Amino acid sequence: DEVHPVLLDMLENHSVIYRPHITLAELEIAIQETTILIVRTKLYISASWMAKATKLRVIGRLGSGMDNIDTDYAEEHKIICFNAPEGNRNAVAEQTVGMMLSLLANINKGHKEILNGIWDRKGNEGVELANLCVGIIGYGNVGRVLAAKLVSFGCKVIAYDLYTSGFGSENVQEVGLKEIQDQADILSLHVPLNKASEAMIDKQFIDIMKKPFYLLNLSRGKVCVLADIIGGLESNKIRGVALDVLPNELLEALSENEKKELAYLGGNNGVILTPHIGGLTKDSFQELAKVLGNKIVNWMGNHPLVNPK
């Protein structure tokens, strides 16, 4: 993967090997001498890769999630892992608001109908965000920025986080998961992918939701069970869905069942799909590089490295 030039500038006083199109065979050799490894999304840094990198001390992830790094192995072997969620949190929050408003205003449905010769004003009557309750699951970098943006719309904002507490304020109510399920008209997911969050939004969760609701997932695809999301759409328990992520994003490698699920979602006027671009803007591309660059430079300031001659 390519990185923004600002990152290379920040590391110009150090020995840097920049190989955005490196092959796996070439990487197997290069990683043996690597002290700091910077990756984006294409490569999974497994235990076997780290075992080859006997000099590796730091892995930098140009993004927010760490699910393409075996962090358990890294921690066990005292390899420091940095990510840069501060760099794209605004981008994800902005896309979330955009997708939310699109769902409420039936923009996708109306667009498709016009292309098919249908001009239906009444059938595309929308719902105003100001009168709804938005439940945010995951109150980290993105969740906090999203909540701040939503407040200006006048809607009620409630939030739950498994790992953080004491964040409630005048404008954002900190609640438990049950309160989210009881009150939310809109459910927006902003959680890391781990054992606690994988398949969190399943049939049981959907059935517990007190009201029909809109669902947005801009975290990781495996947080939702697609078959159960489809079931919720068919039963009208889910009023609309916006997905920036899928459980399997390699479209050329989908199973037959995954193809059927994607076809259903693509054909449903109440569904908006985007190709994992929530955190990908021209602005965030540079900001991610700055954030990660600063973390690595600061680490090196406390842990001087000897550049190979």
XYZ file of C-alpha atoms in Angstrom, residues 4-274:
271
model
C 1.238 9.844 2.092
C 4.601 11.554 1.404
C 4.350 13.442 4.699
C 5.120 10.202 6.548
C 8.311 9.681 4.553
C 9.292 13.291 5.241
C 8.841 12.757 8.975
C 11.146 9.732 8.842
C 13.743 11.230 6.485
C 16.503 11.131 9.105
C 16.175 7.371 9.412
C 16.873 4.464 7.110
C 13.565 3.838 5.347
C 12.759 1.168 2.778
C 9.544 2.199 1.021
C 8.119 -0.673 -1.030
C 4.377 -0.119 -1.630
C 4.238 -2.912 -4.216
C 6.513 -5.425 -2.528
C 5.842 -9.100 -3.228
C 5.435 -11.658 -0.461
C 8.692 -13.303 -1.503
C 10.534 -9.981 -1.297
C 8.887 -9.173 2.019
C 10.036 -12.467 3.502
C 13.627 -11.338 2.980
C 13.189 -7.656 3.847
C 11.287 -8.258 7.071
C 14.255 -10.079 8.592
C 16.122 -6.770 8.946
C 13.093 -4.618 9.741
C 12.909 -2.793 13.062
C 9.732 -0.777 12.415
C 7.080 -2.067 10.013
C 4.339 0.216 8.686
C 1.279 -1.290 7.000
C -2.159 -0.192 5.854
C -4.793 -2.833 5.042
C -3.691 -5.324 2.381
C -1.271 -7.380 4.459
C -2.169 -9.466 7.508
C 0.753 -9.418 9.923
C 0.477 -12.903 11.357
C 2.509 -14.616 14.046
C 4.491 -16.383 11.330
C 5.499 -13.064 9.738
C 6.554 -11.632 13.088
C 8.518 -14.783 13.890
C 10.632 -14.130 10.777
C 11.208 -10.520 11.853
C 13.628 -11.153 14.692
C 14.611 -7.464 14.901
C 11.053 -6.131 14.821
C 10.193 -3.743 17.641
C 7.269 -1.690 16.306
C 4.335 -2.198 13.939
C 2.561 0.939 12.767
C -0.926 0.599 11.314
C -2.008 3.441 9.029
C -5.643 3.227 10.054
C -7.875 2.773 13.051
C -8.397 -0.974 13.399
C -5.772 -3.513 14.394
C -7.560 -6.596 13.061
C -4.920 -7.202 10.377
C -2.250 -7.664 13.059
C -1.913 -10.595 15.438
C -1.760 -8.291 18.445
C -1.726 -11.172 20.930
C 1.526 -12.483 19.455
C 2.935 -8.970 19.265
C 2.178 -8.307 22.923
C 3.621 -11.655 23.956
C 6.864 -10.834 22.154
C 6.995 -7.197 23.320
C 6.401 -5.765 19.841
C 4.756 -2.353 20.189
C 1.718 -1.734 17.962
C 0.573 1.769 17.042
C -2.524 2.727 15.078
C -3.886 6.132 14.091
C -7.638 6.347 14.797
C -7.309 10.067 15.444
C -6.411 10.519 11.779
C -9.673 9.403 10.186
C -12.271 9.748 12.938
C -13.762 12.885 11.407
C -13.998 11.247 7.984
C -15.888 8.251 9.385
C -18.181 10.470 11.444
C -19.007 12.638 8.420
C -19.857 9.633 6.272
C -22.003 8.231 9.068
C -24.057 11.421 9.180
C -24.351 11.419 5.396
C -25.540 7.819 5.239
C -27.910 8.412 8.149
C -29.576 11.360 6.426
C -29.726 9.423 3.157
C -31.597 6.583 4.861
C -34.057 8.912 6.568
C -34.777 10.845 3.357
C -35.055 7.717 1.154
C -32.433 9.153 -1.178
C -31.234 5.781 -2.469
C -34.788 4.569 -3.068
C -35.857 7.764 -4.802
C -32.748 7.773 -6.991
C -33.326 4.205 -8.170
C -37.010 4.818 -8.841
C -36.381 7.896 -10.963
C -33.908 5.931 -13.082
C -36.712 3.398 -13.620
C -39.231 6.053 -14.645
C -41.006 6.311 -11.284
C -41.723 9.734 -9.749
C -43.166 8.954 -6.326
C -43.141 11.811 -3.817
C -45.490 10.323 -1.221
C -43.774 6.940 -1.302
C -40.479 8.606 -0.458
C -41.724 10.692 2.437
C -38.863 11.005 4.893
C -38.284 11.135 8.635
C -36.565 14.013 10.439
C -33.470 13.253 12.473
C -34.340 15.960 15.003
C -37.226 13.873 16.357
C -35.308 10.608 16.728
C -33.042 8.921 19.256
C -29.631 7.854 17.966
C -27.884 5.066 19.848
C -24.123 4.871 19.388
C -22.356 1.639 20.291
C -18.658 2.340 20.664
C -17.715 5.698 22.154
C -14.107 5.887 21.095
C -12.546 8.215 18.553
C -15.325 7.993 15.961
C -18.206 7.675 18.413
C -17.257 10.874 20.213
C -16.866 12.919 17.026
C -20.121 11.536 15.627
C -22.015 12.421 18.808
C -20.736 15.998 18.659
C -21.956 16.346 15.075
C -25.367 14.825 15.831
C -26.061 17.220 18.688
C -26.409 20.080 16.207
C -29.355 18.283 14.571
C -31.339 18.417 17.810
C -31.785 14.659 18.130
C -31.398 12.681 21.339
C -27.992 10.998 21.495
C -27.299 8.039 23.767
C -24.103 6.008 23.800
C -22.722 2.764 25.175
C -19.139 1.570 25.340
C -17.923 -1.726 26.759
C -14.527 -0.323 27.726
C -15.170 3.315 28.655
C -17.400 4.946 31.241
C -17.944 8.364 32.743
C -18.246 10.092 29.368
C -21.821 11.327 29.704
C -22.476 15.027 29.223
C -25.279 17.523 28.871
C -25.705 16.546 25.224
C -24.807 12.842 25.219
C -26.348 10.401 27.662
C -24.191 7.477 28.744
C -26.346 4.350 28.942
C -26.145 0.588 29.118
C -26.793 -1.733 26.211
C -30.375 -2.358 27.371
C -31.179 1.358 27.200
C -29.826 1.423 23.639
C -32.124 -1.471 22.742
C -35.104 0.162 24.467
C -34.758 3.695 23.116
C -32.854 3.854 19.829
C -34.556 4.698 16.539
C -31.150 4.620 14.861
C -28.289 2.310 15.808
C -24.774 3.308 14.726
C -21.862 0.913 15.265
C -18.312 2.126 15.892
C -16.536 -0.715 17.664
C -13.264 -2.575 17.123
C -13.516 -6.136 15.876
C -12.745 -8.563 18.678
C -14.285 -11.536 20.447
C -16.800 -9.318 22.231
C -18.032 -7.532 19.108
C -17.937 -10.271 16.463
C -21.490 -11.217 15.403
C -22.858 -8.812 18.019
C -25.751 -7.698 15.817
C -27.558 -10.978 15.277
C -31.177 -12.154 15.335
C -31.313 -12.142 19.113
C -30.064 -8.557 19.303
C -32.469 -7.425 16.582
C -35.428 -9.104 18.275
C -34.615 -7.385 21.578
C -34.695 -3.927 19.965
C -37.936 -2.377 21.201
C -38.677 -0.265 18.124
C -38.153 -0.711 14.390
C -34.815 0.948 13.729
C -32.258 2.076 11.173
C -28.874 0.335 11.323
C -25.511 1.775 10.321
C -22.258 -0.173 10.447
C -19.077 1.766 9.752
C -16.846 -0.358 11.968
C -16.110 -3.902 10.771
C -18.250 -6.216 8.675
C -18.080 -9.186 11.018
C -19.775 -7.203 13.773
C -23.064 -7.955 11.974
C -24.560 -11.269 10.870
C -25.752 -10.456 7.349
C -28.337 -13.237 7.222
C -29.954 -11.843 10.364
C -29.803 -8.282 9.021
C -31.638 -9.479 5.923
C -34.182 -11.190 8.151
C -34.698 -7.924 10.003
C -35.283 -6.076 6.737
C -37.780 -8.682 5.561
C -39.728 -8.489 8.824
C -39.579 -4.660 8.787
C -37.925 -4.640 12.213
C -35.025 -2.928 10.460
C -36.271 0.104 8.528
C -33.067 0.700 6.607
C -29.410 -0.287 6.566
C -26.194 1.538 5.694
C -23.087 -0.631 5.464
C -19.618 0.676 4.717
C -18.165 -2.729 5.546
C -18.924 -6.373 4.793
C -17.870 -9.624 6.498
C -16.031 -10.549 3.303
C -14.799 -7.595 1.268
C -13.029 -9.711 -1.365
C -15.931 -9.670 -3.804
C -14.121 -11.951 -6.229
C -13.888 -14.603 -3.504
C -17.469 -14.605 -2.195
C -19.155 -17.910 -1.467
C -22.446 -18.653 -3.200
C -24.319 -17.753 -0.028
C -22.399 -14.481 0.323
C -23.229 -13.638 -3.298
C -26.924 -14.172 -2.592
C -26.777 -11.979 0.497
C -25.007 -9.196 -1.387
C -27.478 -9.440 -4.270
C -30.369 -9.089 -1.838
C -28.824 -6.073 -0.148
C -27.979 -4.452 -3.469
C -31.533 -4.894 -4.696
C -33.165 -3.505 -1.566
C -34.055 0.183 -1.825
C -33.649 0.573 1.916
C -29.989 -0.405 1.840
C -26.943 1.771 1.145
C -23.593 0.083 0.487
C -20.162 1.681 0.191
